[in-house]
mmCIF file of C-alpha atoms in Angstrom:
data_model
loop_
_atom_site.group_PDB
_atom_site.id
_atom_site.type_symbol
_atom_site.label_atom_id
_atom_site.label_comp_id
_atom_site.label_asym_id
_atom_site.label_seq_id
_atom_site.Cartn_x
_atom_site.Cartn_y
_atom_site.Cartn_z
ATOM 1 C CA MET A 7 -91.454 -41.366 38.805
ATOM 2 C CA LYS A 8 -94.391 -42.328 40.641
ATOM 3 C CA LYS A 9 -95.130 -45.127 42.760
ATOM 4 C CA ILE A 10 -99.289 -45.974 42.894
ATOM 5 C CA TYR A 11 -99.959 -47.879 46.436
ATOM 6 C CA LEU A 12 -102.848 -50.257 46.541
ATOM 7 C CA PHE A 13 -104.833 -49.026 49.973
ATOM 8 C CA GLY A 14 -107.380 -52.040 50.129
ATOM 9 C CA VAL A 15 -109.623 -53.558 47.870
ATOM 10 C CA LEU A 16 -111.793 -50.450 46.172
ATOM 11 C CA ALA A 17 -108.623 -49.168 45.574
ATOM 12 C CA ALA A 18 -107.102 -52.324 43.623
ATOM 13 C CA LEU A 19 -110.751 -52.200 41.749
ATOM 14 C CA MET A 20 -110.403 -48.389 40.315
ATOM 15 C CA LEU A 21 -106.393 -49.264 39.852
ATOM 16 C CA ALA A 22 -107.731 -50.209 35.830
ATOM 17 C CA GLY A 23 -108.677 -46.947 35.262
ATOM 18 C CA CYS A 24 -105.857 -44.889 36.515
ATOM 19 C CA SER A 25 -102.312 -44.381 34.500
ATOM 20 C CA GLY A 26 -98.790 -44.211 36.233
ATOM 21 C CA ALA A 27 -97.713 -43.332 32.506
ATOM 22 C CA LYS A 28 -97.998 -39.373 30.121
ATOM 23 C CA THR A 29 -97.018 -39.424 27.151
ATOM 24 C CA THR A 30 -96.011 -36.047 24.637
ATOM 25 C CA GLU A 31 -95.046 -36.215 21.307
ATOM 26 C CA SER A 32 -92.519 -35.002 19.164
ATOM 27 C CA THR A 33 -91.292 -34.714 15.678
ATOM 28 C CA SER A 34 -89.779 -38.075 15.692
ATOM 29 C CA ALA A 35 -90.724 -40.016 19.731
ATOM 30 C CA SER A 36 -93.051 -41.075 21.888
ATOM 31 C CA GLN A 37 -92.039 -39.510 24.909
ATOM 32 C CA GLU A 38 -92.808 -41.495 27.821
ATOM 33 C CA THR A 39 -92.486 -39.369 30.969
ATOM 34 C CA SER A 40 -93.878 -41.216 33.760
ATOM 35 C CA LYS A 41 -93.690 -45.453 34.451
ATOM 36 C CA THR A 42 -93.655 -47.264 37.644
ATOM 37 C CA ALA A 43 -90.564 -49.961 37.520
ATOM 38 C CA SER A 44 -93.070 -52.542 36.791
ATOM 39 C CA GLU A 45 -94.495 -51.040 33.950
ATOM 40 C CA SER A 46 -91.561 -49.852 32.030
ATOM 41 C CA GLY A 47 -89.940 -52.930 32.150
ATOM 42 C CA LYS A 48 -93.032 -54.409 31.114
ATOM 43 C CA ALA A 49 -92.718 -51.895 28.375
ATOM 44 C CA ALA A 50 -89.346 -53.145 27.672
ATOM 45 C CA ASP A 51 -90.052 -56.830 27.494
ATOM 46 C CA THR A 52 -92.230 -55.660 24.876
ATOM 47 C CA ASP A 53 -90.441 -53.169 22.722
ATOM 48 C CA ASN A 54 -88.691 -54.703 19.547
ATOM 49 C CA LYS A 55 -85.443 -53.743 18.416
ATOM 50 C CA ASN A 56 -86.514 -51.136 16.061
ATOM 51 C CA THR A 57 -86.661 -48.663 18.882
ATOM 52 C CA PHE A 58 -83.728 -46.764 20.858
ATOM 53 C CA THR A 59 -84.742 -45.798 24.477
ATOM 54 C CA VAL A 60 -82.247 -43.211 25.580
ATOM 55 C CA GLY A 61 -82.389 -42.639 29.749
ATOM 56 C CA PHE A 62 -81.947 -39.086 31.110
ATOM 57 C CA ASP A 63 -82.692 -36.477 33.524
ATOM 58 C CA GLN A 64 -85.554 -34.025 31.948
ATOM 59 C CA ASP A 65 -84.010 -31.130 34.438
ATOM 60 C CA PHE A 66 -80.376 -31.066 33.072
ATOM 61 C CA PRO A 67 -80.422 -28.313 30.344
ATOM 62 C CA PRO A 68 -79.051 -27.593 28.141
ATOM 63 C CA MET A 69 -78.197 -31.774 27.174
ATOM 64 C CA GLY A 70 -81.734 -32.589 28.152
ATOM 65 C CA PHE A 71 -84.566 -30.487 29.398
ATOM 66 C CA VAL A 72 -88.216 -29.890 28.961
ATOM 67 C CA GLY A 73 -88.694 -27.129 26.726
ATOM 68 C CA ASP A 74 -91.173 -23.985 26.547
ATOM 69 C CA ASP A 75 -93.225 -26.432 24.450
ATOM 70 C CA GLY A 76 -93.408 -28.940 26.229
ATOM 71 C CA GLN A 77 -91.584 -31.375 24.754
ATOM 72 C CA PHE A 78 -88.160 -33.185 24.907
ATOM 73 C CA THR A 79 -85.320 -31.492 24.105
ATOM 74 C CA GLY A 80 -81.694 -30.967 24.104
ATOM 75 C CA PHE A 81 -77.879 -31.077 23.088
ATOM 76 C CA ASP A 82 -77.811 -34.554 23.657
ATOM 77 C CA LEU A 83 -81.407 -35.484 23.118
ATOM 78 C CA ASP A 84 -80.824 -33.912 19.183
ATOM 79 C CA LEU A 85 -77.475 -36.256 19.014
ATOM 80 C CA ALA A 86 -79.327 -39.249 20.065
ATOM 81 C CA ALA A 87 -82.093 -38.781 17.655
ATOM 82 C CA GLU A 88 -79.645 -38.694 14.860
ATOM 83 C CA VAL A 89 -78.050 -41.565 15.624
ATOM 84 C CA ALA A 90 -81.573 -43.574 16.094
ATOM 85 C CA LYS A 91 -82.609 -42.248 12.676
ATOM 86 C CA ARG A 92 -78.982 -43.687 11.177
ATOM 87 C CA LEU A 93 -79.861 -47.056 12.863
ATOM 88 C CA GLY A 94 -82.939 -47.199 11.658
ATOM 89 C CA LYS A 95 -84.621 -47.167 14.832
ATOM 90 C CA GLU A 96 -87.473 -44.927 16.530
ATOM 91 C CA ILE A 97 -86.629 -42.984 18.948
ATOM 92 C CA LYS A 98 -87.675 -43.084 22.634
ATOM 93 C CA TYR A 99 -87.006 -40.044 25.371
ATOM 94 C CA GLN A 100 -87.100 -41.859 29.170
ATOM 95 C CA PRO A 101 -86.516 -39.729 31.995
ATOM 96 C CA ILE A 102 -85.329 -41.384 35.115
ATOM 97 C CA ALA A 103 -84.534 -40.130 38.298
ATOM 98 C CA TRP A 104 -80.793 -39.227 38.391
ATOM 99 C CA ASP A 105 -80.408 -41.820 40.994
ATOM 100 C CA ALA A 106 -81.931 -45.053 39.971
ATOM 101 C CA LYS A 107 -80.079 -44.712 36.539
ATOM 102 C CA ASP A 108 -78.451 -47.880 37.199
ATOM 103 C CA MET A 109 -81.962 -49.391 38.163
ATOM 104 C CA GLU A 110 -83.258 -48.540 34.862
ATOM 105 C CA LEU A 111 -80.436 -49.778 32.607
ATOM 106 C CA SER A 112 -80.152 -53.195 34.643
ATOM 107 C CA SER A 113 -83.988 -53.792 33.925
ATOM 108 C CA GLY A 114 -83.911 -52.378 30.730
ATOM 109 C CA THR A 115 -86.365 -49.804 30.562
ATOM 110 C CA ILE A 116 -83.859 -47.712 28.919
ATOM 111 C CA ASP A 117 -81.305 -48.545 26.577
ATOM 112 C CA CYS A 118 -78.583 -46.270 27.755
ATOM 113 C CA ILE A 119 -78.057 -43.059 29.825
ATOM 114 C CA TRP A 120 -76.967 -39.951 27.517
ATOM 115 C CA ASN A 121 -77.416 -36.969 29.214
ATOM 116 C CA GLY A 122 -73.767 -35.018 30.494
ATOM 117 C CA PHE A 123 -72.801 -38.372 31.848
ATOM 118 C CA SER A 124 -69.232 -38.517 32.946
ATOM 119 C CA ILE A 125 -67.124 -41.219 32.548
ATOM 120 C CA GLN A 126 -64.570 -40.343 34.892
ATOM 121 C CA GLY A 127 -64.804 -42.021 38.220
ATOM 122 C CA ARG A 128 -67.962 -44.502 36.331
ATOM 123 C CA GLU A 129 -65.452 -46.573 34.391
ATOM 124 C CA ASP A 130 -65.978 -49.861 35.421
ATOM 125 C CA LYS A 131 -69.329 -49.206 35.948
ATOM 126 C CA TYR A 132 -70.546 -49.363 32.144
ATOM 127 C CA THR A 133 -70.089 -49.904 28.748
ATOM 128 C CA TRP A 134 -68.723 -46.559 27.405
ATOM 129 C CA SER A 135 -68.766 -44.819 24.160
ATOM 130 C CA LYS A 136 -65.710 -42.602 23.279
ATOM 131 C CA PRO A 137 -65.949 -39.298 25.315
ATOM 132 C CA TYR A 138 -67.815 -36.591 22.744
ATOM 133 C CA MET A 139 -67.233 -33.757 25.074
ATOM 134 C CA LYS A 140 -65.182 -32.038 28.193
ATOM 135 C CA ASN A 141 -66.906 -30.932 31.370
ATOM 136 C CA ASP A 142 -65.723 -29.291 34.548
ATOM 137 C CA GLN A 143 -67.204 -29.543 37.845
ATOM 138 C CA VAL A 144 -67.776 -26.023 39.364
ATOM 139 C CA PHE A 145 -69.313 -23.676 42.035
ATOM 140 C CA VAL A 146 -72.009 -21.231 41.189
ATOM 141 C CA VAL A 147 -72.936 -18.726 44.076
ATOM 142 C CA LYS A 148 -75.069 -15.147 43.958
ATOM 143 C CA SER A 149 -73.028 -12.136 42.482
ATOM 144 C CA GLY A 150 -72.355 -9.937 45.183
ATOM 145 C CA SER A 151 -71.807 -12.510 47.983
ATOM 146 C CA ASN A 152 -68.149 -11.965 48.810
ATOM 147 C CA ILE A 153 -67.498 -15.341 47.926
ATOM 148 C CA ASP A 154 -64.731 -14.925 45.251
ATOM 149 C CA SER A 155 -62.553 -18.481 45.863
ATOM 150 C CA ILE A 156 -63.439 -21.786 47.268
ATOM 151 C CA GLU A 157 -61.646 -21.386 50.333
ATOM 152 C CA ASP A 158 -64.182 -18.343 50.872
ATOM 153 C CA LEU A 159 -67.199 -21.529 51.107
ATOM 154 C CA ALA A 160 -66.035 -22.359 54.570
ATOM 155 C CA GLY A 161 -68.491 -21.924 56.829
ATOM 156 C CA LYS A 162 -71.177 -21.848 54.019
ATOM 157 C CA LYS A 163 -73.987 -23.979 52.772
ATOM 158 C CA VAL A 164 -73.361 -26.090 49.762
ATOM 159 C CA GLU A 165 -75.851 -27.981 47.706
ATOM 160 C CA VAL A 166 -75.194 -30.978 45.256
ATOM 161 C CA GLN A 167 -77.660 -33.337 43.253
ATOM 162 C CA ALA A 168 -77.524 -36.476 44.580
ATOM 163 C CA ASP A 169 -75.728 -39.108 42.391
ATOM 164 C CA SER A 170 -73.906 -36.308 39.988
ATOM 165 C CA SER A 171 -70.358 -36.165 39.694
ATOM 166 C CA ALA A 172 -70.215 -33.312 41.339
ATOM 167 C CA GLU A 173 -70.835 -35.194 44.518
ATOM 168 C CA ALA A 174 -69.066 -37.316 43.863
ATOM 169 C CA ALA A 175 -66.262 -35.388 43.340
ATOM 170 C CA LEU A 176 -67.053 -33.625 47.133
ATOM 171 C CA LYS A 177 -67.092 -37.075 48.657
ATOM 172 C CA ALA A 178 -63.310 -37.216 47.509
ATOM 173 C CA ASP A 179 -62.503 -34.219 48.777
ATOM 174 C CA PRO A 180 -63.664 -34.670 52.616
ATOM 175 C CA ASP A 181 -60.844 -32.124 53.716
ATOM 176 C CA MET A 182 -63.036 -29.514 51.813
ATOM 177 C CA VAL A 183 -66.426 -30.283 52.634
ATOM 178 C CA LYS A 184 -65.793 -30.594 56.423
ATOM 179 C CA THR A 185 -64.653 -26.682 55.946
ATOM 180 C CA PHE A 186 -68.248 -26.370 54.592
ATOM 181 C CA ASP A 187 -71.593 -25.817 57.647
ATOM 182 C CA SER A 188 -73.036 -28.297 55.580
ATOM 183 C CA LEU A 189 -73.384 -29.730 52.314
ATOM 184 C CA GLN A 190 -76.855 -31.031 51.074
ATOM 185 C CA THR A 191 -78.591 -32.621 48.007
ATOM 186 C CA VAL A 192 -81.078 -31.434 45.882
ATOM 187 C CA ALA A 193 -83.235 -33.836 43.020
ATOM 188 C CA ASP A 194 -82.182 -31.615 40.597
ATOM 189 C CA TYR A 195 -80.266 -28.082 39.614
ATOM 190 C CA ASN A 196 -83.672 -26.077 38.475
ATOM 191 C CA THR A 197 -84.429 -26.502 42.072
ATOM 192 C CA GLY A 198 -80.456 -26.003 43.289
ATOM 193 C CA PHE A 199 -80.846 -22.632 41.706
ATOM 194 C CA MET A 200 -84.327 -21.573 43.535
ATOM 195 C CA ASP A 201 -82.689 -22.614 46.305
ATOM 196 C CA LEU A 202 -79.026 -20.408 46.000
ATOM 197 C CA ASP A 203 -81.313 -17.461 44.144
ATOM 198 C CA MET A 204 -83.490 -17.350 48.110
ATOM 199 C CA GLY A 205 -80.469 -17.677 50.074
ATOM 200 C CA GLY A 206 -81.369 -21.174 51.060
ATOM 201 C CA VAL A 207 -77.824 -22.164 49.885
ATOM 202 C CA ASP A 208 -74.530 -20.546 49.468
ATOM 203 C CA ALA A 209 -73.115 -22.185 46.400
ATOM 204 C CA ILE A 210 -74.122 -25.167 44.261
ATOM 205 C CA ALA A 211 -71.782 -27.625 42.887
ATOM 206 C CA MET A 212 -72.744 -28.699 39.271
ATOM 207 C CA ASP A 213 -71.416 -29.148 35.406
ATOM 208 C CA SER A 214 -70.092 -26.117 34.182
ATOM 209 C CA VAL A 215 -71.931 -26.751 31.359
ATOM 210 C CA VAL A 216 -75.658 -26.973 32.554
ATOM 211 C CA ALA A 217 -74.212 -23.512 35.003
ATOM 212 C CA ASN A 218 -73.220 -21.346 32.278
ATOM 213 C CA TYR A 219 -76.415 -22.365 30.362
ATOM 214 C CA GLN A 220 -78.810 -21.861 33.673
ATOM 215 C CA ILE A 221 -77.281 -18.216 34.652
ATOM 216 C CA THR A 222 -77.884 -17.240 30.797
ATOM 217 C CA LYS A 223 -81.095 -18.749 30.701
ATOM 218 C CA ARG A 224 -81.817 -16.105 33.901
ATOM 219 C CA GLY A 225 -80.279 -13.082 31.863
ATOM 220 C CA GLY A 226 -76.697 -13.761 32.573
ATOM 221 C CA SER A 227 -76.065 -11.491 36.068
ATOM 222 C CA GLY A 228 -77.068 -12.650 38.788
ATOM 223 C CA PHE A 229 -74.717 -15.582 39.240
ATOM 224 C CA THR A 230 -71.089 -16.075 38.955
ATOM 225 C CA VAL A 231 -69.380 -19.388 39.036
ATOM 226 C CA LEU A 232 -65.915 -19.586 41.001
ATOM 227 C CA ASP A 233 -62.498 -19.554 38.554
ATOM 228 C CA THR A 234 -61.327 -22.510 40.098
ATOM 229 C CA PRO A 235 -62.609 -25.773 38.944
ATOM 230 C CA LEU A 236 -63.693 -28.859 41.519
ATOM 231 C CA ALA A 237 -62.813 -31.188 38.914
ATOM 232 C CA SER A 238 -62.329 -31.798 35.330
ATOM 233 C CA GLU A 239 -63.819 -34.553 33.208
ATOM 234 C CA GLU A 240 -65.372 -36.060 29.791
ATOM 235 C CA TYR A 241 -68.931 -36.505 28.909
ATOM 236 C CA GLY A 242 -69.611 -40.127 27.406
ATOM 237 C CA ILE A 243 -72.840 -42.455 27.018
ATOM 238 C CA GLY A 244 -73.276 -45.329 29.165
ATOM 239 C CA PHE A 245 -74.346 -48.860 27.950
ATOM 240 C CA LYS A 246 -74.932 -52.037 30.276
ATOM 241 C CA LEU A 247 -71.882 -53.141 31.543
ATOM 242 C CA GLY A 248 -71.052 -55.954 28.708
ATOM 243 C CA ASN A 249 -73.505 -54.369 26.116
ATOM 244 C CA GLU A 250 -70.922 -53.659 23.714
ATOM 245 C CA SER A 251 -72.872 -54.676 20.655
ATOM 246 C CA LEU A 252 -75.049 -51.413 20.958
ATOM 247 C CA ARG A 253 -72.005 -49.471 21.682
ATOM 248 C CA ASP A 254 -70.477 -50.195 19.011
ATOM 249 C CA GLU A 255 -73.351 -49.231 16.889
ATOM 250 C CA VAL A 256 -74.012 -46.273 18.416
ATOM 251 C CA GLN A 257 -70.501 -45.016 18.025
ATOM 252 C CA ALA A 258 -70.279 -45.922 14.232
ATOM 253 C CA LYS A 259 -72.958 -43.754 13.902
ATOM 254 C CA LEU A 260 -71.457 -40.772 16.170
ATOM 255 C CA ASP A 261 -68.185 -41.213 14.383
ATOM 256 C CA GLU A 262 -70.307 -40.821 10.866
ATOM 257 C CA MET A 263 -71.732 -37.287 12.542
ATOM 258 C CA LYS A 264 -68.453 -36.194 13.073
ATOM 259 C CA ALA A 265 -66.885 -36.992 9.648
ATOM 260 C CA ASP A 266 -69.874 -35.804 7.484
ATOM 261 C CA GLY A 267 -70.263 -32.437 10.111
ATOM 262 C CA SER A 268 -73.501 -33.457 11.884
ATOM 263 C CA LEU A 269 -72.100 -33.761 15.458
ATOM 264 C CA LYS A 270 -70.732 -30.102 14.333
ATOM 265 C CA THR A 271 -74.080 -28.664 13.148
ATOM 266 C CA ILE A 272 -75.723 -29.931 16.582
ATOM 267 C CA SER A 273 -73.395 -27.989 19.097
ATOM 268 C CA GLU A 274 -73.301 -24.937 17.105
ATOM 269 C CA LYS A 275 -77.292 -24.912 17.587
ATOM 270 C CA TRP A 276 -76.772 -25.197 21.285
ATOM 271 C CA PHE A 277 -73.791 -23.715 22.212
ATOM 272 C CA GLY A 278 -73.060 -20.982 19.363
ATOM 273 C CA LYS A 279 -69.594 -23.465 18.311
ATOM 274 C CA ASP A 280 -68.786 -26.732 17.858
ATOM 275 C CA VAL A 281 -67.743 -28.008 21.705
ATOM 276 C CA THR A 282 -67.309 -31.492 20.608
ATOM 277 C CA THR A 283 -64.350 -33.589 21.226
ATOM 278 C CA LEU A 284 -64.822 -36.621 19.285
ATOM 279 C CA GLU A 285 -61.378 -38.280 17.675
#
C-alpha cells in the first residue's frame, strides 16, 4: 500500500494532481493495484452491491499473482471470477499487504480474503466457506545444500512470510525455532526465493502449493522441498466475522461449480489435475 505524506503547504496544493491508485483492466475486472487505506475505505462506501471485491496477495502464485502480461491471474482469482459471474456481480481484485488483511476486511475495502487462505488457527477470526483445498506447510532448501531433513536446519537461517500460516506454525513450535540460527520474516515469497538463491538464508518455510509452483517456474532443479511437512491445513474463503449472508451466497455458487464440473476444469487448468476437496 502506498502511504502519501504531506510535507507543508506546497505538498498539500500538489495533492490534487497526485494519485495513490493505479488500475489495470482484465477480461472481467477493473483491478486496483494501489490505494491508501483512507482512499480504499471511501471507494468501498460508494461501491454498489453489484461488485464482489476479493482481497489477495499479488505475490502468491499460483493462487493469485501478476501474470507475464501484467494482469492479475491465478487459481483462486479464476474461481472468484466465476463465482462473481454467477452472482451477477462485477469482480474486483484488490491486492493487499498480507499483514494488513484484517484491517482491509474490517474497513469494508474488501468483501473477502481469497488467496490460499488457511483456516487452521484462524477458525474464530472469520466467517469461513467450506474448505476447498488441502495444503502443507513445508521447508524449501537449495538443491545440494546437504539439508535433507528438518533436523538439519539446526544452526541455519530460515525465512518465512510475515503473518503467514507457516509463521504461525513455527511460533507454535518454539523448540524447533530455538535450534535455528535465526528466523526472519519477508514480505513475499518471490523475495524469499531470491534470498535463498543468493545464499542469504538456508531455508524458506511456506505453503507446499506455492513452493512447488515456484520451483517449477524456476526450472524445477534448483530447489528441494523437505519430505516432512511442518503442518497440514485446508484453504477456505475468509469473510468478515458474522457476514454469513455473503458467505452463503458465495458457497452456493461454489457448490454449483462442484456439481457441474467447473471447479474441476479450473483446477486442471492450473495444476493439471483436480486438487479440490470441496464436498
